[in-house]
Coordinates of C-alpha atoms in Angstrom, one line a residue:
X508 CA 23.4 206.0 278.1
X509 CA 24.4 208.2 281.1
X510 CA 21.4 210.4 280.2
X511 CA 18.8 207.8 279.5
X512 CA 19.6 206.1 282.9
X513 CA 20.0 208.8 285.2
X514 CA 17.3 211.7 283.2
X515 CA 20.3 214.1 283.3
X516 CA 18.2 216.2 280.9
X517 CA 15.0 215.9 282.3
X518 CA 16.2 217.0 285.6
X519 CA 18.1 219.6 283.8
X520 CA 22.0 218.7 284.8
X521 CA 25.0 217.8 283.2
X522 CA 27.7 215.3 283.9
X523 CA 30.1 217.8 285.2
X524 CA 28.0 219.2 287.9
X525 CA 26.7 216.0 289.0
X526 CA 30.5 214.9 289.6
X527 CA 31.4 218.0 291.5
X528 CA 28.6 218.1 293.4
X529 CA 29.7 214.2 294.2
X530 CA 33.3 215.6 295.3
X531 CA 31.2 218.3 297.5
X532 CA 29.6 216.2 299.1
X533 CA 32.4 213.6 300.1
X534 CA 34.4 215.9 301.2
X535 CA 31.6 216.8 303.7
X536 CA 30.6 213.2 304.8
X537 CA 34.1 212.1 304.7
X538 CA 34.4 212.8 308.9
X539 CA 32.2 209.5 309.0
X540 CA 35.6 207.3 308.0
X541 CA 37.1 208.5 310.7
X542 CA 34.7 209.2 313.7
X543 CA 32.5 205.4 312.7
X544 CA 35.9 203.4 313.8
X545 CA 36.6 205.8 316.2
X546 CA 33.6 204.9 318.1
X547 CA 32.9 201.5 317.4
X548 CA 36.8 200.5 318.9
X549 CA 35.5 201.3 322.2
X550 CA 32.7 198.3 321.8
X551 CA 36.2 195.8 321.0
X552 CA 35.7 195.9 317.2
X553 CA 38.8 195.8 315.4
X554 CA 40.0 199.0 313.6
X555 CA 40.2 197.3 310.3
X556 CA 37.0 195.3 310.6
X557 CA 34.9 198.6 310.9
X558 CA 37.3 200.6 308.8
X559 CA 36.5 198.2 306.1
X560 CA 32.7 197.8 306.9
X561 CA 31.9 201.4 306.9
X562 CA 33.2 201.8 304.0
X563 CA 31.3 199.0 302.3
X564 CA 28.4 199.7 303.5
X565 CA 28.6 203.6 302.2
X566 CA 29.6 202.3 298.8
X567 CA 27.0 198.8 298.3
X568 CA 24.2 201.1 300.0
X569 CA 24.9 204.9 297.9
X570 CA 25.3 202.7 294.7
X571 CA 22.2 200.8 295.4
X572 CA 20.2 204.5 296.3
X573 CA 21.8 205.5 292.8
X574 CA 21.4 203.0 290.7
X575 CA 17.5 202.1 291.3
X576 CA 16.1 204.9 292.9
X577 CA 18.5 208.0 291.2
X578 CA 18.8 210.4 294.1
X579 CA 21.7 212.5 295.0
X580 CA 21.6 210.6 298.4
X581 CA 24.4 209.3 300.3
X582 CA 23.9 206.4 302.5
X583 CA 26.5 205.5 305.5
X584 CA 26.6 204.5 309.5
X585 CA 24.3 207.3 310.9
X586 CA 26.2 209.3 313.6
X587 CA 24.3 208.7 316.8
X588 CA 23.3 205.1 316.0
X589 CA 27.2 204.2 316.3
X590 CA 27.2 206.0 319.7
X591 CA 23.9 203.8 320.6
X592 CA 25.6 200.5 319.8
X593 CA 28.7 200.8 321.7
X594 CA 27.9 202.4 324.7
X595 CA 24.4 200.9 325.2
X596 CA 24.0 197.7 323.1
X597 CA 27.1 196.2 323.7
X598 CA 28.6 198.1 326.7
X599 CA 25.1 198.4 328.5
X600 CA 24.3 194.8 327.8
X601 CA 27.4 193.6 328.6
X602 CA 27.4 191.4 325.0
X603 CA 30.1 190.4 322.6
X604 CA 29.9 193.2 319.6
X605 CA 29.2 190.1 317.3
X606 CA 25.4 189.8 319.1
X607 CA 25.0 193.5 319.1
X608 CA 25.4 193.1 315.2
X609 CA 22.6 190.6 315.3
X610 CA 20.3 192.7 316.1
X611 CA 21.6 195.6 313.5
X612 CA 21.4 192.9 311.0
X613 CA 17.3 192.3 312.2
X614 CA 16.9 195.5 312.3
X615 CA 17.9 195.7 308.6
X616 CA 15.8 193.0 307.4
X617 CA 12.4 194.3 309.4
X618 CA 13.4 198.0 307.7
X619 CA 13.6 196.4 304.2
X620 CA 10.4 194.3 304.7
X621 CA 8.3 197.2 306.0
X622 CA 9.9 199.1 302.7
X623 CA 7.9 197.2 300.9
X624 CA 4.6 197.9 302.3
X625 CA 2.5 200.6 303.0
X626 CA 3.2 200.6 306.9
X627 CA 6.4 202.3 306.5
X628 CA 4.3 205.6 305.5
X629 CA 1.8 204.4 308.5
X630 CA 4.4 204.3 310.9
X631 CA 5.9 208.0 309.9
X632 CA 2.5 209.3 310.8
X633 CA 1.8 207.4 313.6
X634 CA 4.8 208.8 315.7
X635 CA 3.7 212.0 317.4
X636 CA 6.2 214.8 315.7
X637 CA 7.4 216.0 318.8
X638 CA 8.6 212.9 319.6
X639 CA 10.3 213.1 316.4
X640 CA 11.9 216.0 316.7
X641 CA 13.0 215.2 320.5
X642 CA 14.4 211.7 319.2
X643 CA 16.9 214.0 317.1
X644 CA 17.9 216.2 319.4
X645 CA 18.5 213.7 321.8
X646 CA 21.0 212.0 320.1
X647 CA 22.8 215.1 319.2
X648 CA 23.4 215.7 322.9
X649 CA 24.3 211.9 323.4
X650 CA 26.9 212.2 321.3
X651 CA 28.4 215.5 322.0
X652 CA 28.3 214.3 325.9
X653 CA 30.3 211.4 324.8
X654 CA 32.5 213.5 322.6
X655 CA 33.3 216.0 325.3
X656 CA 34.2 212.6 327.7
X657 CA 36.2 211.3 325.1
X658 CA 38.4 214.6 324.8
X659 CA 38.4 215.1 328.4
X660 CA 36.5 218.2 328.9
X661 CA 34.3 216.3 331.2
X662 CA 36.6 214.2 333.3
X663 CA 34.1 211.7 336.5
X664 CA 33.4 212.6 339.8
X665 CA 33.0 211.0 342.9
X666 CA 30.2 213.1 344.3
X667 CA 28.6 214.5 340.6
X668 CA 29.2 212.1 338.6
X669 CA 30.5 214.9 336.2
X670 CA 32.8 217.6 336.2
X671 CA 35.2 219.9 334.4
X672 CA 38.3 218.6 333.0
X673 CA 41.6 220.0 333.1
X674 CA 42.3 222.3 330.7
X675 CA 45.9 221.9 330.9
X676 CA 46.3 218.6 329.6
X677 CA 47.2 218.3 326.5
X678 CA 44.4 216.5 324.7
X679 CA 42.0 218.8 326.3
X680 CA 44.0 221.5 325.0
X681 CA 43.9 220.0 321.5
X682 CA 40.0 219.4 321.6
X683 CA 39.6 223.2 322.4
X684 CA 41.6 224.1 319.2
X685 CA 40.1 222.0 317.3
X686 CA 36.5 223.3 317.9
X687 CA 37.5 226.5 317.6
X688 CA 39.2 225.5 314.1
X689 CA 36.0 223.9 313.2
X690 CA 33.6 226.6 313.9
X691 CA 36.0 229.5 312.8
X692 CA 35.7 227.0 309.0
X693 CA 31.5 226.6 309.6
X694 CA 31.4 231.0 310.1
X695 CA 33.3 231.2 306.9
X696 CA 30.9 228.4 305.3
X697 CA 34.3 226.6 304.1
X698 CA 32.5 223.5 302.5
X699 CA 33.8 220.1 304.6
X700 CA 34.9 221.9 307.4
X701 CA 34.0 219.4 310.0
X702 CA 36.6 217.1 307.3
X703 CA 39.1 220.2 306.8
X704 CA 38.8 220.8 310.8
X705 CA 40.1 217.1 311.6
X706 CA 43.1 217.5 309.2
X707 CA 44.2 220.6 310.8
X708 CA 43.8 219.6 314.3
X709 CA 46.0 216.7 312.7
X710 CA 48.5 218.8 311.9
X711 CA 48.8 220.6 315.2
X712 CA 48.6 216.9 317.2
X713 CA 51.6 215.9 315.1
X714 CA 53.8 218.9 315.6
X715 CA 52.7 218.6 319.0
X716 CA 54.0 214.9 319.5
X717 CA 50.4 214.0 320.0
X718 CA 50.0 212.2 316.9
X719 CA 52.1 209.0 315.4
X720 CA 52.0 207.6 311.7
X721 CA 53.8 204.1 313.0
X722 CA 51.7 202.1 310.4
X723 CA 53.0 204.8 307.7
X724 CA 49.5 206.6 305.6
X725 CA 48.9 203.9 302.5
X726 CA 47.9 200.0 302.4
X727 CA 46.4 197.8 299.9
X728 CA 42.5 197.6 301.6
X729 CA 42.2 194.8 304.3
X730 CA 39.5 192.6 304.6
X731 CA 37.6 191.7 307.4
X732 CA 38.5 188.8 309.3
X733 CA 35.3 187.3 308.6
X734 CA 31.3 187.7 308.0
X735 CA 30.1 188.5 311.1
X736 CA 26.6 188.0 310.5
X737 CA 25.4 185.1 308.1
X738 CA 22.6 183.6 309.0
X739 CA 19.6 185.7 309.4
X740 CA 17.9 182.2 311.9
X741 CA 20.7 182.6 314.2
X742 CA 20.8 186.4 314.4
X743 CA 16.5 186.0 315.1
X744 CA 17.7 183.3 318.0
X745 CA 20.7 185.8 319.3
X746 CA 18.3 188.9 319.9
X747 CA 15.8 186.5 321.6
X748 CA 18.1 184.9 323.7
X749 CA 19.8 188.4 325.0
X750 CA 16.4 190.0 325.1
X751 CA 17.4 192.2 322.5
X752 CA 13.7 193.4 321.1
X753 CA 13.9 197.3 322.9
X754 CA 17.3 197.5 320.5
X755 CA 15.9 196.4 317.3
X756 CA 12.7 198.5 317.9
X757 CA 15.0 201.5 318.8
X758 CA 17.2 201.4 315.4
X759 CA 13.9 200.8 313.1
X760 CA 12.7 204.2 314.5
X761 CA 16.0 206.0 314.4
X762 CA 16.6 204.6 310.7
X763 CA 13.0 205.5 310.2
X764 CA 13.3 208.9 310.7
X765 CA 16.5 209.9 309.8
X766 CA 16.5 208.3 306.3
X767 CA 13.0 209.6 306.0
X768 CA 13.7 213.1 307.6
X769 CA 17.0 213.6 305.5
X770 CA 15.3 212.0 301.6
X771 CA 12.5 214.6 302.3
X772 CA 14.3 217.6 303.2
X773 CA 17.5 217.0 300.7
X774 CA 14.7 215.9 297.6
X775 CA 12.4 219.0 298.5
X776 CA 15.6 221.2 298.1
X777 CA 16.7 219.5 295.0
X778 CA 13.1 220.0 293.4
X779 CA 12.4 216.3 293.1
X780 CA 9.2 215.8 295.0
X781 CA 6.2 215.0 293.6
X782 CA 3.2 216.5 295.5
X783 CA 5.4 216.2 298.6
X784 CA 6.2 212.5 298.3
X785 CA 9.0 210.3 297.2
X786 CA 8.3 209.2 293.5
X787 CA 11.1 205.8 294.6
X788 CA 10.1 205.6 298.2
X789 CA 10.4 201.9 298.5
X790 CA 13.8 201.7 296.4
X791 CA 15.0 204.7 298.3
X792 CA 14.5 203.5 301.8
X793 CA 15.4 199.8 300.2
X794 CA 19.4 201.7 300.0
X795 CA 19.2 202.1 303.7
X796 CA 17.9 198.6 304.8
X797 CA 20.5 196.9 302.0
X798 CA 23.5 198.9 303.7
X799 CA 22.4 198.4 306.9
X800 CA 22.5 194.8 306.0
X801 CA 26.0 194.7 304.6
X802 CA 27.0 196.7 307.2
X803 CA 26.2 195.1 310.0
X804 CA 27.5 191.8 308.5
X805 CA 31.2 193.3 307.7
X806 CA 31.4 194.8 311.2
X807 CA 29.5 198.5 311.3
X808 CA 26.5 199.8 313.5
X809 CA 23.0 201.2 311.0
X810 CA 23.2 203.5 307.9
X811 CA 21.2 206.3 307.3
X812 CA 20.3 209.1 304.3
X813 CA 22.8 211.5 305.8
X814 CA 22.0 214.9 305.7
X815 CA 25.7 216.2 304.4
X816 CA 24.1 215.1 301.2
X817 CA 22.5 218.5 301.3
X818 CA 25.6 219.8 300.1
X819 CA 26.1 218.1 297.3
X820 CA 22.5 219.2 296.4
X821 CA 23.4 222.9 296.7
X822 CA 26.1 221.9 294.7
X823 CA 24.0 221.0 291.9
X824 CA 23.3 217.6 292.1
X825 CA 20.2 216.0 291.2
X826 CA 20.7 212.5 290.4
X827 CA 22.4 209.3 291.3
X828 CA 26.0 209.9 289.8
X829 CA 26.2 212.3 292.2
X830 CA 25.9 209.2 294.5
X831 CA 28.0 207.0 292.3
X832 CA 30.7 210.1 292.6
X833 CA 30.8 209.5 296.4
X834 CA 30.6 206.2 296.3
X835 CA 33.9 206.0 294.2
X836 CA 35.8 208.6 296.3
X837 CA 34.6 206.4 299.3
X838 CA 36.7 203.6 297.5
X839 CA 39.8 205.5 296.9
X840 CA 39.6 206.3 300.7
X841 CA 40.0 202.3 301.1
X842 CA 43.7 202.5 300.9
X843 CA 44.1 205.4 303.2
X844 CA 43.8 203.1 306.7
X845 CA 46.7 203.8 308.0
X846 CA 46.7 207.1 308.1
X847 CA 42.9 206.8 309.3
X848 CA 43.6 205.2 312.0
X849 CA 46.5 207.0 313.5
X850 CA 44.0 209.8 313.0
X851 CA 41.3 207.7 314.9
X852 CA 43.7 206.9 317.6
X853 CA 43.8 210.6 319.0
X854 CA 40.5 211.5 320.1
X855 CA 40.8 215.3 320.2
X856 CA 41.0 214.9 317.0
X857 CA 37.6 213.0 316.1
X858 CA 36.0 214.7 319.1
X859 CA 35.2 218.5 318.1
X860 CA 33.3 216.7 314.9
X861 CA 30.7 214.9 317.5
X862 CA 30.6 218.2 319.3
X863 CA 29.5 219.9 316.6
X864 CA 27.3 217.5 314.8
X865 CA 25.6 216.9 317.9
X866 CA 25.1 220.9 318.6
X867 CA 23.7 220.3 314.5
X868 CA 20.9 217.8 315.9
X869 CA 19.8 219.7 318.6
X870 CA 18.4 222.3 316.7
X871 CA 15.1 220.2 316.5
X872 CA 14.2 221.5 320.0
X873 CA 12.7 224.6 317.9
X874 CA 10.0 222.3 316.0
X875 CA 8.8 221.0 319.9
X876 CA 5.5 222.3 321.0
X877 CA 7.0 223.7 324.7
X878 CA 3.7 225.8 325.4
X879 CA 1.7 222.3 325.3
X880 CA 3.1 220.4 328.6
X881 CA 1.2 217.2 327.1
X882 CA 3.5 217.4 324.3
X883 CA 6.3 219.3 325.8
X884 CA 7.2 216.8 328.8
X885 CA 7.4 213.2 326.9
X886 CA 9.7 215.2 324.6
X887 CA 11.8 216.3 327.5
X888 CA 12.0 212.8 328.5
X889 CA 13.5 211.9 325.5
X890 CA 16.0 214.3 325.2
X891 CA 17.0 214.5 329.2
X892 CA 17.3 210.5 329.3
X893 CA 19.6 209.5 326.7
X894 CA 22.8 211.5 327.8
X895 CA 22.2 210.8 331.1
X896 CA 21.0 207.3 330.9
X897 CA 23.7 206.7 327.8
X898 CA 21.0 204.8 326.0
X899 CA 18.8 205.9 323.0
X900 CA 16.6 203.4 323.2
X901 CA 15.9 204.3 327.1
X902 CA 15.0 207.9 326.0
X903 CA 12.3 206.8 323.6
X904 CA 10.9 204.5 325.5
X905 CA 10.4 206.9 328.5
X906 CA 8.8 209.1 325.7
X907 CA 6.6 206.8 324.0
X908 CA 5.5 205.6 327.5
X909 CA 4.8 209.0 328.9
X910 CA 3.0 210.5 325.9
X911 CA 0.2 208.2 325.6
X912 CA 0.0 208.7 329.8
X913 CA 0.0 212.7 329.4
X914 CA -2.8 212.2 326.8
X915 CA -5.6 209.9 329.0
X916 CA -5.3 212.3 331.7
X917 CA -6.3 215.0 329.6
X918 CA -8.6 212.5 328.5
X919 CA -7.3 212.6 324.7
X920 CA -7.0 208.8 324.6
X921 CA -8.4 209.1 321.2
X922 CA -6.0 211.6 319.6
X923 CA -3.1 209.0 320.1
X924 CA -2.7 206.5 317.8
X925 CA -3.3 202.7 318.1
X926 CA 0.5 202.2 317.0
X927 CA 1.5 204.5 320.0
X928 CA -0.1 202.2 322.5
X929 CA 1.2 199.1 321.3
X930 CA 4.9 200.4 321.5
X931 CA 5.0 201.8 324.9
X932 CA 3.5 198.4 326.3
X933 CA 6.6 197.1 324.5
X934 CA 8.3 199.7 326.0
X935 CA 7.3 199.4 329.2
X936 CA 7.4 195.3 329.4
X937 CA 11.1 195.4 328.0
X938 CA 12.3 198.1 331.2
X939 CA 10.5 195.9 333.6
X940 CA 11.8 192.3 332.4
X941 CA 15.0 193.4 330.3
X942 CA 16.3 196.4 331.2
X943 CA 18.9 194.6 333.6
X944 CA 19.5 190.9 331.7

């Protein structure tokens, strides 16, 4: 049965190394239970609530990539996206978290509709790719700013705005050893080290007093107080009345291209391309939109294909009970909250992880055309607005506003594309009229 559902033959694998390969991979991706509720308590949501919510949606949306569309892909809240909603959807628009889920859950629907059409492929080619690549490597230095501000390592200042922290304090202290933990386990390509990193700078935080199990480390799994998000005509009214368009716009492209960046690159490794393209496309990127969904509902910001899924591919994997594997583990995890969240509640624990997965983002900057300023200068926009700006959505829009700009005065007009124009006029009319409700 196995075989006939998931071609373990065809793709030439067996049962064993589809399960181990599902181990690998959780045990890479398993940093996302931690740092998701980390992040999201800062925008009020209950530790429990997102607890609970990331781990449904990684479960509903890896089982539903497995199931119909077979792919050793693992879907959960994208790392960036979580960063995005706190600190600029709820903390910049000064909204309740529950309206901030709105708009994820709109944002889900519009992905899953456009899944089923041929403009999801139009809109992956309109984008200019190096305002692609910038998008990524601005959010990996959004988040390691905010992880370094977290930790303490940058502490404010009256005159800079930034500065160095103090190196003394403990926490500080704790991040330091923590990164250099982490990175010591990446140089001797220790498989999850960003998970194995967080447990040992565990253990130093609680024989340093710095860490507390009050709650003790098992429970049965707690539900969420309630849906958040159940009626898709009053999420549509909540994003209209808060003005929320530039938000929903900015987590259809981020889910865009990260589920679409991460399928292609993990499937291309794993040999399951067919003349470059995805042979499930519209179930694939379905996964994304249906955990998004479910998500955003239980009390968690977007999902995304994440690219830790890569190990599990070098592992072997190459269908979806590598997914299923994960998706199980992810389960088990369920009962673990305590401990989680006493993990959660140090944040030199948590922090070296953003660090490093943002100094993992930023390596898009290569792919940028910097010896073309007409290309090279939107894409700088991007990536120099969104730490500084703590917005995601700000950076694109400066970039999709700029490019087309760059490109009449070289009079290039035509080379952009129609879809290009139409988003930074919706770019551009959301800063003026909605930057500040």
């Amino acid at each position: 049965m196995l075989n006939n559902r998931f071609r373990l033959k065809e793709r030439d694998t067996t049962l064993k190394t589809e399960m181990v390969a599902g181990l690998t991979v959780f045990l890479t991706v398993a940093y996302i239970i931690i740092v998701n509720p980390m992040i999201l308590k800062d925008a009020g949501v209950p530790f429990d609530q997102s607890f609970t919510a990331t781990i449904a949606a990684a479960v509903i949306g890896t089982m539903f990539m497995a199931w119909f569309a077979n792919y050793p892909v693992v879907i959960a809240p994208a790392m960036g996206l979580n960063a995005y909603f706190t600190y600029s959807v709820v903390g910049g628009h000064d909204i309740p978290y529950t309206v901030g889920f709105s708009a994820v859950f709109v944002s889900g629907i519009i992905f899953l509709l456009i899944s089923m059409t041929s403009l999801r492929t139009r809109l992956i080619h309109a984008i200019p790719d190096n305002l692609k690549h910038a998008i990524a490597a601005g959010i990996g230095l959004f988040i390691a700013f905010i992880g370094m501000r977290l930790s303490g390592i940058i502490a404010d200042h009256e005159t800079n705005l930034v500065t160095l922290g103090d190196f003394t304090e403990p926490g500080v202290a704790l991040t330091l050893t923590g990164i250099a933990i982490t990175i010591a386990l990446f140089a001797l390509n220790v498989q999850g080290a960003l998970f194995v990193g967080m447990i040992l700078t565990g253990i130093i935080a609680w024989f340093t007093g710095q860490l507390h199990f009050n709650q003790g480390l098992v429970s049965l799994p707690r539900l969420p107080e309630g849906i958040l998000v159940f009626n898709p005509v009053a999420s549509v009214q909540q994003v209209i009345e808060y003005g929320l368009y530039s938000v929903v716009f900015s987590f259809l492209l981020v889910m865009l291209f990260d589920t679409t960046g991460a399928m292609l690159a993990i499937l291309k490794q794993a040999g399951l391309l067919r003349d470059g393209k995805l042979e499930k496309a519209g179930s694939a990127f379905a996964a994304d939109s249906v955990g998004t969904m479910v998500g955003s509902m239980l009390g968690t910001s977007p999902t995304a294909a994440t690219v830790e899924s890569a190990a599990g591919v070098g592992a072997g994997g190459k269908t979806g009970i590598t997914g299923l594997t994960v998706a199980a583990l992810f389960g088990v995890a369920a009962f673990f909250s305590p401990l989680i969240g006493s993990l959660s509640g140090v944040a030199a624990i948590t922090a070296p992880s953003l660090i490093i997965v943002g100094c993992m983002m930023i390596r898009s900057v290569s792919d940028i055309e910097w010896n073309d300023f007409e290309e090279a200068f939107p894409a700088f926009l991007v990536i120099i607005s969104m730490p500084l700006t703590s917005s995601i959505a700000n950076g694109i829009a400066l970039g999709f506003i700029s490019y087309p700009v760059m490109k009449i005065a070289k009079r290039k007009f035509r080379d952009v594309h129609p879809f290009v124009y139409v988003f930074a006029v919706l770019f551009l009319v959301q800063l003026i009229f909605f930057a500040h409700n």
